């Protein structure tokens, strides 16, 4: 063999080895794109679903947890006992669980987490989940007892929410920027405006995940999202923001399209205390001015299920009430005239970044204009929406998808951002929370759906579809979204 031939052979051998090594490395790490960047990384102090998308089950874990099929299974609690009267839950914690900083996770941490969530000064976005807790008692390091003021058939379900994860007092001061949990991944790095990196936790109490490293890449623009996927700069886009591009991915053997459902009730949220929306006739007119299917077709390219109330159609307790607020612009005009707004009125329409909101909002504004309602479109970033709309309640209308699981209970909270204050709703939810019989709970859920639909609290649009795109080798991504989460523990690359 000549020297030149030997050098060529050696170069090819090195190149082959490099390609093999790179391929092997690629199969243990992944880059997943998201449209929204979290405002911070503490799931117990904000309503932003992007937080849970990054940290749920990956960094933080709760006593129970959701699986991809929506079932609730043991988490940090390996088992529990419920008293005969349904008011005392005694949780047995797993042995050998440590936080990422090496401190042991025990019953004191559970007590700290629950006490913090239900405290008077708590900033937990779902504080109502903990309202029924009367006391939390440490029995021993691995046993904790939670006493409720009354039975709550949803308690184990509530404990699976991202808002109920277990945190430690030792690391609570820096939880927003340096989260320390018990999950299978540790926080690595955060380049603001670009990405977050998580690394496999070698000391995880459970089964080690297949991935060593995961990078969450933030791409807000739908056009940029399409370009990044086509260039294979990212391995998956958990909830792809440009449904019009899905046929191209379906036709490309490099990719797979994963279509499922979410818990996201997409609504035209209405400020019930701001005139003229404090008049039920105006809210009813608003509902009849909306053509749901036109919004689904125009904004989501046909992906989405019409809804007439704040409840997921895939839930067995769902009641189809779309007929209560059917598209009828003539009736909408008559109702506005009856309410004293024959010439219509002006309001604001705040639209956060997701495509369903920005695109859907444009269509809604045009539909409302047809009946005389002039909605000024105000595009806001996510942080602005949280501050001005969710916290400040400074809005007339907004388009938002509520992705929390079975969250109809928000209609029993008069201080919630759409400010619906109904004694009937509050009494009904109190009864539902205290009911454990499945058939009776289903009946009460139906009553609650009918109540808020007949009060036209919000404009109910559609159930958000989950539209995932990934390279063909990626497996284990959730098809459906029973909660906002990208569960890295289930993800791997095909051999």
CSV table of C-alpha atoms in Angstrom, one decimal:
chain,number,residue,atom,x,y,z
A,1,UNK,CA,0.0,0.0,0.0
A,2,UNK,CA,1.4,3.4,-0.9
A,3,UNK,CA,1.8,6.2,1.7
A,4,UNK,CA,-1.0,8.2,0.0
A,5,UNK,CA,-3.3,5.2,0.0
A,6,UNK,CA,-2.5,4.5,3.7
A,7,UNK,CA,-3.2,8.1,4.6
A,8,UNK,CA,-6.5,7.9,2.7
A,9,UNK,CA,-7.4,4.7,4.5
A,10,UNK,CA,-6.5,6.1,7.9
A,11,UNK,CA,-8.5,9.3,7.2
A,12,UNK,CA,-11.5,7.2,6.3
A,13,UNK,CA,-11.1,5.1,9.4
A,14,UNK,CA,-10.9,8.1,11.6
A,15,UNK,CA,-13.8,9.7,9.9
A,16,UNK,CA,-15.8,6.5,10.3
A,17,UNK,CA,-14.9,6.3,14.0
A,18,UNK,CA,-15.9,10.0,14.4
A,19,UNK,CA,-19.2,9.5,12.7
A,20,UNK,CA,-19.9,6.4,14.8
A,21,UNK,CA,-19.0,8.2,18.0
A,22,UNK,CA,-21.2,11.2,17.0
A,23,UNK,CA,-24.0,8.9,16.2
A,24,UNK,CA,-23.7,7.1,19.6
A,25,UNK,CA,-23.6,10.4,21.4
A,26,UNK,CA,-26.7,11.6,19.5
A,27,UNK,CA,-28.7,8.7,20.7
A,28,UNK,CA,-28.2,9.7,24.3
A,29,UNK,CA,-29.1,13.3,24.0
A,30,UNK,CA,-31.9,15.2,22.4
A,31,UNK,CA,-32.9,18.8,21.5
A,32,UNK,CA,-36.6,19.5,21.9
A,33,UNK,CA,-38.1,22.8,20.8
A,34,UNK,CA,-40.8,24.7,22.6
A,35,UNK,CA,-42.6,27.9,21.5
A,36,UNK,CA,-42.7,29.6,24.9
A,37,UNK,CA,-39.8,30.2,27.3
A,38,UNK,CA,-40.6,29.8,31.0
A,39,UNK,CA,-40.5,33.1,33.0
A,40,UNK,CA,-38.6,31.1,35.7
A,41,UNK,CA,-38.4,27.5,36.8
A,42,UNK,CA,-40.5,27.3,40.0
A,43,UNK,CA,-43.7,25.5,39.2
A,44,UNK,CA,-45.2,26.3,42.6
A,45,UNK,CA,-45.3,30.1,42.0
A,46,UNK,CA,-46.5,30.8,38.5
A,47,UNK,CA,-49.3,29.9,36.1
A,48,UNK,CA,-47.0,29.6,33.0
A,49,UNK,CA,-47.4,26.1,31.5
A,50,UNK,CA,-43.9,26.4,29.9
A,51,UNK,CA,-42.4,25.9,33.4
A,52,UNK,CA,-44.1,22.5,33.8
A,53,UNK,CA,-43.1,21.6,30.3
A,54,UNK,CA,-39.5,21.7,31.3
A,55,UNK,CA,-39.5,20.7,35.0
A,56,UNK,CA,-42.5,18.3,35.6
A,57,UNK,CA,-41.2,14.8,36.5
A,58,UNK,CA,-37.8,15.8,35.0
A,59,UNK,CA,-36.5,18.0,37.9
A,60,UNK,CA,-39.5,18.1,40.3
A,61,UNK,CA,-41.8,15.3,41.5
A,62,UNK,CA,-44.9,15.2,43.6
A,63,UNK,CA,-46.5,12.6,45.9
A,64,UNK,CA,-48.4,11.4,42.9
A,65,UNK,CA,-47.9,12.0,39.2
A,66,UNK,CA,-49.6,11.9,35.8
A,67,UNK,CA,-48.7,9.4,33.2
A,68,UNK,CA,-49.1,10.1,29.4
A,69,UNK,CA,-52.5,8.4,29.4
A,70,UNK,CA,-53.8,10.7,32.1
A,71,UNK,CA,-53.7,8.1,34.9
A,72,UNK,CA,-52.5,9.1,38.3
A,73,UNK,CA,-49.8,6.8,39.8
A,74,UNK,CA,-47.5,6.9,42.8
A,75,UNK,CA,-44.7,9.4,42.7
A,76,UNK,CA,-42.6,10.2,45.8
A,77,UNK,CA,-45.2,8.4,47.8
A,78,UNK,CA,-45.0,4.7,47.1
A,79,UNK,CA,-48.3,4.0,48.8
A,80,UNK,CA,-51.0,5.6,50.9
A,81,UNK,CA,-53.9,4.8,53.2
A,82,UNK,CA,-57.2,6.7,53.4
A,83,UNK,CA,-59.3,6.9,56.6
A,84,UNK,CA,-62.8,5.5,56.6
A,85,UNK,CA,-64.3,9.0,56.6
A,86,UNK,CA,-62.1,10.0,53.7
A,87,UNK,CA,-60.4,12.9,55.5
A,88,UNK,CA,-57.0,11.6,56.4
A,89,UNK,CA,-54.4,10.5,53.9
A,90,UNK,CA,-51.3,8.7,55.3
A,91,UNK,CA,-48.5,8.7,52.7
A,92,UNK,CA,-45.6,6.2,52.9
A,93,UNK,CA,-42.6,7.9,51.2
A,94,UNK,CA,-40.0,6.0,49.1
A,95,UNK,CA,-36.7,5.2,50.8
A,96,UNK,CA,-33.4,6.6,49.6
A,97,UNK,CA,-34.7,9.6,47.7
A,98,UNK,CA,-32.3,12.6,47.7
A,99,UNK,CA,-32.6,16.1,46.3
A,100,UNK,CA,-30.1,17.0,43.6
A,101,UNK,CA,-27.9,18.9,46.2
A,102,UNK,CA,-27.5,15.6,48.2
A,103,UNK,CA,-29.9,16.4,51.0
A,104,UNK,CA,-32.4,13.6,51.9
A,105,UNK,CA,-36.1,14.0,50.9
A,106,UNK,CA,-38.3,13.1,53.8
A,107,UNK,CA,-41.6,13.8,55.5
A,108,UNK,CA,-40.4,17.2,56.7
A,109,UNK,CA,-40.0,18.3,53.1
A,110,UNK,CA,-43.5,17.2,52.3
A,111,UNK,CA,-44.8,19.2,55.2
A,112,UNK,CA,-42.8,22.2,54.2
A,113,UNK,CA,-44.0,22.0,50.6
A,114,UNK,CA,-47.7,21.7,51.4
A,115,UNK,CA,-47.6,24.3,54.2
A,116,UNK,CA,-45.9,26.7,51.9
A,117,UNK,CA,-48.4,26.1,49.1
A,118,UNK,CA,-51.5,26.7,51.4
A,119,UNK,CA,-50.0,29.6,53.4
A,120,UNK,CA,-51.8,32.9,53.6
A,121,UNK,CA,-48.9,34.6,51.7
A,122,UNK,CA,-48.6,31.7,49.1
A,123,UNK,CA,-48.1,32.8,45.5
A,124,UNK,CA,-49.0,29.3,44.2
A,125,UNK,CA,-51.1,29.8,41.1
A,126,UNK,CA,-53.3,26.9,42.1
A,127,UNK,CA,-53.6,27.7,45.7
A,128,UNK,CA,-57.2,26.4,45.7
A,129,UNK,CA,-55.8,22.8,45.3
A,130,UNK,CA,-54.6,23.0,48.9
A,131,UNK,CA,-57.5,24.9,50.5
A,132,UNK,CA,-59.1,21.8,52.0
A,133,UNK,CA,-55.9,20.8,53.9
A,134,UNK,CA,-56.5,21.2,57.6
A,135,UNK,CA,-53.1,20.0,58.8
A,136,UNK,CA,-49.9,18.1,57.7
A,137,UNK,CA,-48.3,16.0,60.3
A,138,UNK,CA,-44.9,14.2,60.2
A,139,UNK,CA,-45.3,10.7,61.7
A,140,UNK,CA,-41.7,9.6,61.0
A,141,UNK,CA,-39.1,10.5,58.3
A,142,UNK,CA,-40.9,8.4,55.7
A,143,UNK,CA,-44.5,8.8,56.8
A,144,UNK,CA,-46.6,11.9,56.5
A,145,UNK,CA,-50.3,12.4,57.4
A,146,UNK,CA,-52.5,15.0,55.6
A,147,UNK,CA,-55.9,15.8,57.2
A,148,UNK,CA,-58.6,17.4,55.1
A,149,UNK,CA,-61.4,19.5,56.5
A,150,UNK,CA,-63.8,17.3,54.5
A,151,UNK,CA,-63.5,14.4,52.0
A,152,UNK,CA,-62.1,15.4,48.6
A,153,UNK,CA,-62.5,12.9,45.8
A,154,UNK,CA,-59.9,14.8,43.8
A,155,UNK,CA,-57.1,14.9,46.4
A,156,UNK,CA,-54.7,12.4,44.8
A,157,UNK,CA,-55.4,13.9,41.4
A,158,UNK,CA,-54.6,17.4,42.8
A,159,UNK,CA,-51.3,16.2,44.3
A,160,UNK,CA,-50.2,15.1,40.8
A,161,UNK,CA,-50.3,18.8,39.5
A,162,UNK,CA,-47.0,20.5,38.9
A,163,UNK,CA,-48.1,23.1,41.5
A,164,UNK,CA,-47.9,20.4,44.2
A,165,UNK,CA,-44.4,19.1,43.7
A,166,UNK,CA,-42.1,18.6,46.7
A,167,UNK,CA,-39.4,21.2,47.3
A,168,UNK,CA,-36.8,21.6,50.0
A,169,UNK,CA,-36.3,24.6,52.4
A,170,UNK,CA,-32.5,24.4,51.8
A,171,UNK,CA,-32.8,25.4,48.1
A,172,UNK,CA,-36.0,27.4,48.1
A,173,UNK,CA,-34.4,30.8,47.8
A,174,UNK,CA,-32.9,30.1,44.4
A,175,UNK,CA,-35.6,27.8,43.0
A,176,UNK,CA,-36.5,30.1,40.2
A,177,UNK,CA,-33.1,30.1,38.6
A,178,UNK,CA,-31.4,27.1,40.0
A,179,UNK,CA,-34.1,24.5,40.6
A,180,UNK,CA,-33.2,21.6,42.9
A,181,UNK,CA,-35.6,18.6,42.9
A,182,UNK,CA,-35.6,14.9,43.2
A,183,UNK,CA,-36.2,14.0,39.6
A,184,UNK,CA,-34.3,12.0,37.0
A,185,UNK,CA,-32.6,15.1,35.6
A,186,UNK,CA,-30.7,17.9,37.2
A,187,UNK,CA,-30.6,21.6,36.0
A,188,UNK,CA,-27.6,22.3,33.9
A,189,UNK,CA,-27.7,25.7,32.2
A,190,UNK,CA,-30.0,28.4,31.0
A,191,UNK,CA,-29.2,30.8,28.2
A,192,UNK,CA,-32.0,33.3,28.5
A,193,UNK,CA,-33.9,33.7,25.2
A,194,UNK,CA,-32.3,30.5,23.7
A,195,UNK,CA,-32.3,27.3,25.7
A,196,UNK,CA,-32.2,25.3,28.9
A,197,UNK,CA,-30.1,22.2,29.4
A,198,UNK,CA,-30.9,19.3,31.8
A,199,UNK,CA,-28.5,16.4,32.7
A,200,UNK,CA,-29.2,12.9,33.8
A,201,UNK,CA,-29.2,12.5,37.6
A,202,UNK,CA,-26.8,9.6,38.4
A,203,UNK,CA,-28.3,9.4,41.9
A,204,UNK,CA,-31.9,9.1,40.9
A,205,UNK,CA,-34.0,6.8,43.1
A,206,UNK,CA,-35.9,5.3,40.2
A,207,UNK,CA,-35.0,3.7,36.9
A,208,UNK,CA,-32.3,5.6,35.0
A,209,UNK,CA,-33.6,7.3,31.8
A,210,UNK,CA,-32.1,6.5,28.4
A,211,UNK,CA,-31.2,10.2,27.8
A,212,UNK,CA,-28.0,11.7,29.3
A,213,UNK,CA,-28.7,15.2,28.3
A,214,UNK,CA,-31.7,17.2,27.0
A,215,UNK,CA,-31.8,20.7,25.6
A,216,UNK,CA,-35.0,22.7,25.4
A,217,UNK,CA,-34.8,25.2,22.6
A,218,UNK,CA,-37.1,28.1,22.5
A,219,UNK,CA,-38.5,29.1,19.0
A,220,UNK,CA,-41.5,31.4,19.1
A,221,UNK,CA,-41.9,32.1,15.4
A,222,UNK,CA,-43.9,29.5,13.4
A,223,UNK,CA,-41.8,30.1,10.3
A,224,UNK,CA,-38.6,29.6,12.3
A,225,UNK,CA,-40.0,26.5,13.9
A,226,UNK,CA,-40.6,25.0,10.4
A,227,UNK,CA,-37.1,25.9,9.2
A,228,UNK,CA,-35.5,24.4,12.4
A,229,UNK,CA,-37.3,21.1,12.0
A,230,UNK,CA,-36.6,20.8,8.3
A,231,UNK,CA,-32.9,21.6,8.8
A,232,UNK,CA,-32.9,19.0,11.6
A,233,UNK,CA,-31.4,21.6,14.0
A,234,UNK,CA,-33.9,20.2,16.6
A,235,UNK,CA,-34.9,16.6,17.1
A,236,UNK,CA,-38.5,17.2,18.1
A,237,UNK,CA,-41.0,20.0,18.5
A,238,UNK,CA,-43.4,19.0,21.3
A,239,UNK,CA,-46.3,21.2,20.3
A,240,UNK,CA,-45.6,22.4,16.8
A,241,UNK,CA,-47.0,25.9,16.2
A,242,UNK,CA,-47.6,25.8,12.5
A,243,UNK,CA,-50.3,23.2,11.7
A,244,UNK,CA,-50.3,24.2,8.0
A,245,UNK,CA,-46.9,22.6,7.7
A,246,UNK,CA,-47.9,19.2,9.1
A,247,UNK,CA,-48.7,17.6,5.7
A,248,UNK,CA,-45.1,18.3,4.6
A,249,UNK,CA,-43.7,16.5,7.6
A,250,UNK,CA,-46.1,13.6,7.1
A,251,UNK,CA,-44.8,13.2,3.5
A,252,UNK,CA,-41.1,13.3,4.6
A,253,UNK,CA,-39.7,9.9,5.8
A,254,UNK,CA,-37.2,11.8,8.1
A,255,UNK,CA,-40.1,12.8,10.4
A,256,UNK,CA,-43.1,11.5,12.3
A,257,UNK,CA,-46.2,13.6,13.2
A,258,UNK,CA,-47.9,12.8,16.5
A,259,UNK,CA,-51.4,14.1,16.8
A,260,UNK,CA,-53.2,13.9,20.1
A,261,UNK,CA,-55.4,15.9,22.5
A,262,UNK,CA,-54.6,18.2,25.4
A,263,UNK,CA,-56.3,19.5,28.5
A,264,UNK,CA,-56.3,22.9,26.8
A,265,UNK,CA,-59.7,24.5,26.7
A,266,UNK,CA,-59.2,27.4,24.3
A,267,UNK,CA,-61.5,30.2,25.3
A,268,UNK,CA,-62.3,33.8,24.5
A,269,UNK,CA,-61.8,34.8,28.2
A,270,UNK,CA,-64.0,37.6,29.3
A,271,UNK,CA,-63.6,40.1,32.2
A,272,UNK,CA,-67.0,39.5,33.9
A,273,UNK,CA,-66.7,42.5,36.1
A,274,UNK,CA,-65.7,45.0,33.4
A,275,UNK,CA,-68.7,46.8,31.8
A,276,UNK,CA,-70.4,45.9,29.5
A,277,UNK,CA,-69.4,42.2,30.1
A,278,UNK,CA,-71.0,42.4,33.6
A,279,UNK,CA,-74.3,42.1,31.6
A,280,UNK,CA,-75.1,38.5,30.8
A,281,UNK,CA,-76.9,39.6,27.6
A,282,UNK,CA,-73.6,41.1,26.3
A,283,UNK,CA,-71.7,37.9,27.1
A,284,UNK,CA,-74.4,35.9,25.4
A,285,UNK,CA,-74.2,38.1,22.3
A,286,UNK,CA,-70.4,37.6,22.4
A,287,UNK,CA,-70.9,33.9,22.4
A,288,UNK,CA,-73.3,33.9,19.5
A,289,UNK,CA,-71.1,36.2,17.4
A,290,UNK,CA,-68.3,33.5,17.3
A,291,UNK,CA,-68.1,30.9,14.6
A,292,UNK,CA,-66.0,28.2,16.3
A,293,UNK,CA,-65.4,26.1,13.2
A,294,UNK,CA,-64.1,29.1,11.2
A,295,UNK,CA,-61.6,29.8,14.0
A,296,UNK,CA,-60.5,26.1,14.0
A,297,UNK,CA,-60.2,26.0,10.3
A,298,UNK,CA,-58.5,29.4,9.9
A,299,UNK,CA,-56.2,29.4,12.9
A,300,UNK,CA,-55.6,25.7,13.4
A,301,UNK,CA,-56.1,24.3,9.9
A,302,UNK,CA,-58.8,22.0,11.1
A,303,UNK,CA,-57.1,20.7,14.2
A,304,UNK,CA,-59.2,21.0,17.3
A,305,UNK,CA,-62.6,20.0,18.7
A,306,UNK,CA,-65.4,22.6,19.2
A,307,UNK,CA,-66.5,23.0,22.9
A,308,UNK,CA,-69.4,24.7,24.5
A,309,UNK,CA,-68.1,24.7,28.1
A,310,UNK,CA,-64.9,24.5,30.0
A,311,UNK,CA,-64.4,20.8,29.9
A,312,UNK,CA,-62.4,18.3,27.8
A,313,UNK,CA,-64.4,16.3,25.2
A,314,UNK,CA,-62.3,13.2,25.9
A,315,UNK,CA,-63.4,13.2,29.6
A,316,UNK,CA,-66.2,10.7,30.2
A,317,UNK,CA,-68.1,13.4,32.1
A,318,UNK,CA,-68.1,15.8,29.2
A,319,UNK,CA,-71.5,17.3,28.1
A,320,UNK,CA,-71.8,18.7,24.6
A,321,UNK,CA,-73.2,22.2,25.1
A,322,UNK,CA,-72.0,23.8,21.8
A,323,UNK,CA,-75.7,24.3,20.9
A,324,UNK,CA,-76.1,26.7,23.9
A,325,UNK,CA,-73.8,29.2,22.2
A,326,UNK,CA,-74.2,28.4,18.5
A,327,UNK,CA,-73.1,30.8,15.9
A,328,UNK,CA,-76.0,33.2,15.3
A,329,UNK,CA,-74.9,36.8,14.5
A,330,UNK,CA,-78.5,38.0,14.1
A,331,UNK,CA,-79.3,36.8,17.7
A,332,UNK,CA,-76.1,38.5,18.9
A,333,UNK,CA,-77.2,41.8,17.4
A,334,UNK,CA,-80.6,41.5,19.0
A,335,UNK,CA,-79.1,40.8,22.4
A,336,UNK,CA,-76.8,43.8,22.1
A,337,UNK,CA,-79.7,46.1,21.2
A,338,UNK,CA,-81.7,44.7,24.2
A,339,UNK,CA,-78.7,45.4,26.5
A,340,UNK,CA,-78.5,49.0,25.2
A,341,UNK,CA,-75.7,48.6,22.7
A,342,UNK,CA,-77.5,48.9,19.4
A,343,UNK,CA,-74.4,50.7,18.0
A,344,UNK,CA,-72.0,48.2,19.5
A,345,UNK,CA,-69.1,49.1,21.8
A,346,UNK,CA,-65.3,49.1,21.9
A,347,UNK,CA,-63.1,46.8,24.0
A,348,UNK,CA,-59.6,45.3,24.1
A,349,UNK,CA,-58.5,41.9,22.9
A,350,UNK,CA,-55.1,40.9,24.5
A,351,UNK,CA,-53.3,38.1,22.5
A,352,UNK,CA,-50.4,36.2,23.9
A,353,UNK,CA,-47.7,34.7,21.6
A,354,UNK,CA,-49.1,31.2,20.7
A,355,UNK,CA,-50.4,30.8,17.2
A,356,UNK,CA,-53.9,29.7,18.3
A,357,UNK,CA,-54.2,33.1,20.1
A,358,UNK,CA,-52.6,35.4,17.5
A,359,UNK,CA,-54.2,33.8,14.5
A,360,UNK,CA,-57.5,33.0,16.3
A,361,UNK,CA,-57.7,36.5,17.7
A,362,UNK,CA,-57.6,38.1,14.3
A,363,UNK,CA,-60.5,35.9,13.1
A,364,UNK,CA,-62.5,36.6,16.3
A,365,UNK,CA,-62.0,40.3,16.0
A,366,UNK,CA,-63.4,40.2,12.5
A,367,UNK,CA,-66.4,38.2,13.6
A,368,UNK,CA,-67.1,40.5,16.5
A,369,UNK,CA,-66.9,43.5,14.2
A,370,UNK,CA,-69.7,42.0,12.2
A,371,UNK,CA,-72.1,42.6,15.1
A,372,UNK,CA,-70.7,46.0,16.1
A,373,UNK,CA,-68.1,45.0,18.7
A,374,UNK,CA,-64.8,46.7,17.9
A,375,UNK,CA,-62.0,44.8,19.6
A,376,UNK,CA,-58.6,46.5,19.7
A,377,UNK,CA,-56.0,43.8,19.3
A,378,UNK,CA,-53.1,44.2,21.7
A,379,UNK,CA,-50.3,41.6,21.1
A,380,UNK,CA,-48.5,40.9,24.4
A,381,UNK,CA,-45.6,38.7,25.3
A,382,UNK,CA,-46.2,35.9,27.8
A,383,UNK,CA,-44.8,37.8,30.8
A,384,UNK,CA,-46.9,40.8,30.0
A,385,UNK,CA,-50.0,38.6,29.7
A,386,UNK,CA,-49.3,37.1,33.2
A,387,UNK,CA,-48.8,40.6,34.7
A,388,UNK,CA,-51.6,42.6,33.0
A,389,UNK,CA,-54.3,40.1,32.3
A,390,UNK,CA,-53.8,37.2,34.8
A,391,UNK,CA,-52.6,39.1,37.8
A,392,UNK,CA,-53.8,42.7,37.0
A,393,UNK,CA,-57.2,41.8,35.5
A,394,UNK,CA,-56.7,44.8,33.2
A,395,UNK,CA,-58.4,43.5,30.0
A,396,UNK,CA,-61.7,43.2,28.3
A,397,UNK,CA,-61.1,40.0,26.3
A,398,UNK,CA,-58.2,37.6,25.7
A,399,UNK,CA,-57.7,34.3,23.9
A,400,UNK,CA,-56.0,31.7,26.0
A,401,UNK,CA,-55.8,27.9,26.3
A,402,UNK,CA,-56.2,26.6,29.9
A,403,UNK,CA,-54.0,23.5,29.9
A,404,UNK,CA,-54.4,22.5,33.5
A,405,UNK,CA,-56.1,19.1,34.0
A,406,UNK,CA,-59.9,19.2,34.7
A,407,UNK,CA,-59.7,22.7,36.0
A,408,UNK,CA,-63.4,23.6,36.0
A,409,UNK,CA,-63.0,24.5,39.7
A,410,UNK,CA,-61.6,27.9,38.6
A,411,UNK,CA,-65.2,29.0,38.1
A,412,UNK,CA,-65.8,28.8,41.8
A,413,UNK,CA,-63.0,31.3,42.5
A,414,UNK,CA,-64.4,34.9,42.2
A,415,UNK,CA,-60.9,36.4,42.4
A,416,UNK,CA,-59.7,34.4,39.4
A,417,UNK,CA,-58.7,36.6,36.5
A,418,UNK,CA,-62.0,36.4,34.5
A,419,UNK,CA,-63.8,37.4,37.8
A,420,UNK,CA,-66.9,35.2,37.7
A,421,UNK,CA,-68.6,35.4,41.0
A,422,UNK,CA,-71.4,32.9,41.3
A,423,UNK,CA,-72.7,31.5,44.6
A,424,UNK,CA,-74.3,28.6,42.7
A,425,UNK,CA,-70.9,27.7,41.1
A,426,UNK,CA,-69.1,27.9,44.5
A,427,UNK,CA,-71.7,25.7,46.2
A,428,UNK,CA,-71.7,23.2,43.4
A,429,UNK,CA,-67.9,22.9,43.4
A,430,UNK,CA,-67.9,22.5,47.2
A,431,UNK,CA,-70.3,19.6,46.9
A,432,UNK,CA,-68.3,18.1,44.0
A,433,UNK,CA,-65.0,18.3,46.0
A,434,UNK,CA,-66.7,16.5,49.0
A,435,UNK,CA,-68.1,13.7,46.8
A,436,UNK,CA,-66.3,10.5,46.2
A,437,UNK,CA,-68.9,8.4,44.5
A,438,UNK,CA,-67.9,8.3,40.7
A,439,UNK,CA,-71.5,8.4,39.4
A,440,UNK,CA,-72.5,11.3,41.6
A,441,UNK,CA,-69.3,13.1,40.7
A,442,UNK,CA,-70.0,12.7,37.0
A,443,UNK,CA,-73.5,14.1,37.5
A,444,UNK,CA,-72.2,17.1,39.4
A,445,UNK,CA,-69.6,17.8,36.8
A,446,UNK,CA,-72.3,17.9,34.2
A,447,UNK,CA,-74.3,20.4,36.3
A,448,UNK,CA,-71.2,22.6,36.6
A,449,UNK,CA,-70.7,22.5,32.9
A,450,UNK,CA,-74.3,23.5,32.2
A,451,UNK,CA,-74.2,26.3,34.8
A,452,UNK,CA,-71.2,28.1,33.3
A,453,UNK,CA,-72.4,27.5,29.8
A,454,UNK,CA,-75.8,29.1,30.6
A,455,UNK,CA,-74.1,32.0,32.3
A,456,UNK,CA,-71.9,32.6,29.2
A,457,UNK,CA,-68.9,33.2,31.5
A,458,UNK,CA,-66.5,33.0,28.6
A,459,UNK,CA,-66.6,32.3,24.8
A,460,UNK,CA,-65.8,28.6,24.6
A,461,UNK,CA,-63.9,27.9,21.4
A,462,UNK,CA,-62.2,24.6,21.0
A,463,UNK,CA,-60.1,21.9,22.7
A,464,UNK,CA,-56.5,22.4,21.7
A,465,UNK,CA,-55.0,19.5,19.7
A,466,UNK,CA,-51.4,18.4,20.5
A,467,UNK,CA,-49.4,18.5,17.3
A,468,UNK,CA,-46.0,17.0,17.8
A,469,UNK,CA,-43.3,16.6,15.2
A,470,UNK,CA,-40.1,14.5,15.7
A,471,UNK,CA,-37.4,12.7,13.9
A,472,UNK,CA,-38.4,9.2,13.1
A,473,UNK,CA,-36.0,7.7,15.6
A,474,UNK,CA,-37.4,9.5,18.6
A,475,UNK,CA,-39.7,7.3,20.7
A,476,UNK,CA,-41.6,7.8,24.0
A,477,UNK,CA,-43.0,11.3,23.4
A,478,UNK,CA,-46.5,11.8,24.9
A,479,UNK,CA,-49.1,11.7,22.2
A,480,UNK,CA,-51.6,13.4,24.5
A,481,UNK,CA,-51.1,16.0,27.2
A,482,UNK,CA,-53.0,15.2,30.4
A,483,UNK,CA,-50.8,18.0,31.9
A,484,UNK,CA,-48.2,20.4,30.6
A,485,UNK,CA,-45.1,18.2,30.5
A,486,UNK,CA,-42.4,16.9,28.3
A,487,UNK,CA,-41.5,13.8,30.2
A,488,UNK,CA,-37.9,13.0,29.4
A,489,UNK,CA,-37.9,9.8,31.5
A,490,UNK,CA,-40.0,8.1,28.8
A,491,UNK,CA,-38.0,9.3,25.8
A,492,UNK,CA,-35.3,7.3,23.9
A,493,UNK,CA,-33.9,6.8,20.5
A,494,UNK,CA,-34.7,3.7,18.5
A,495,UNK,CA,-31.8,1.4,17.8
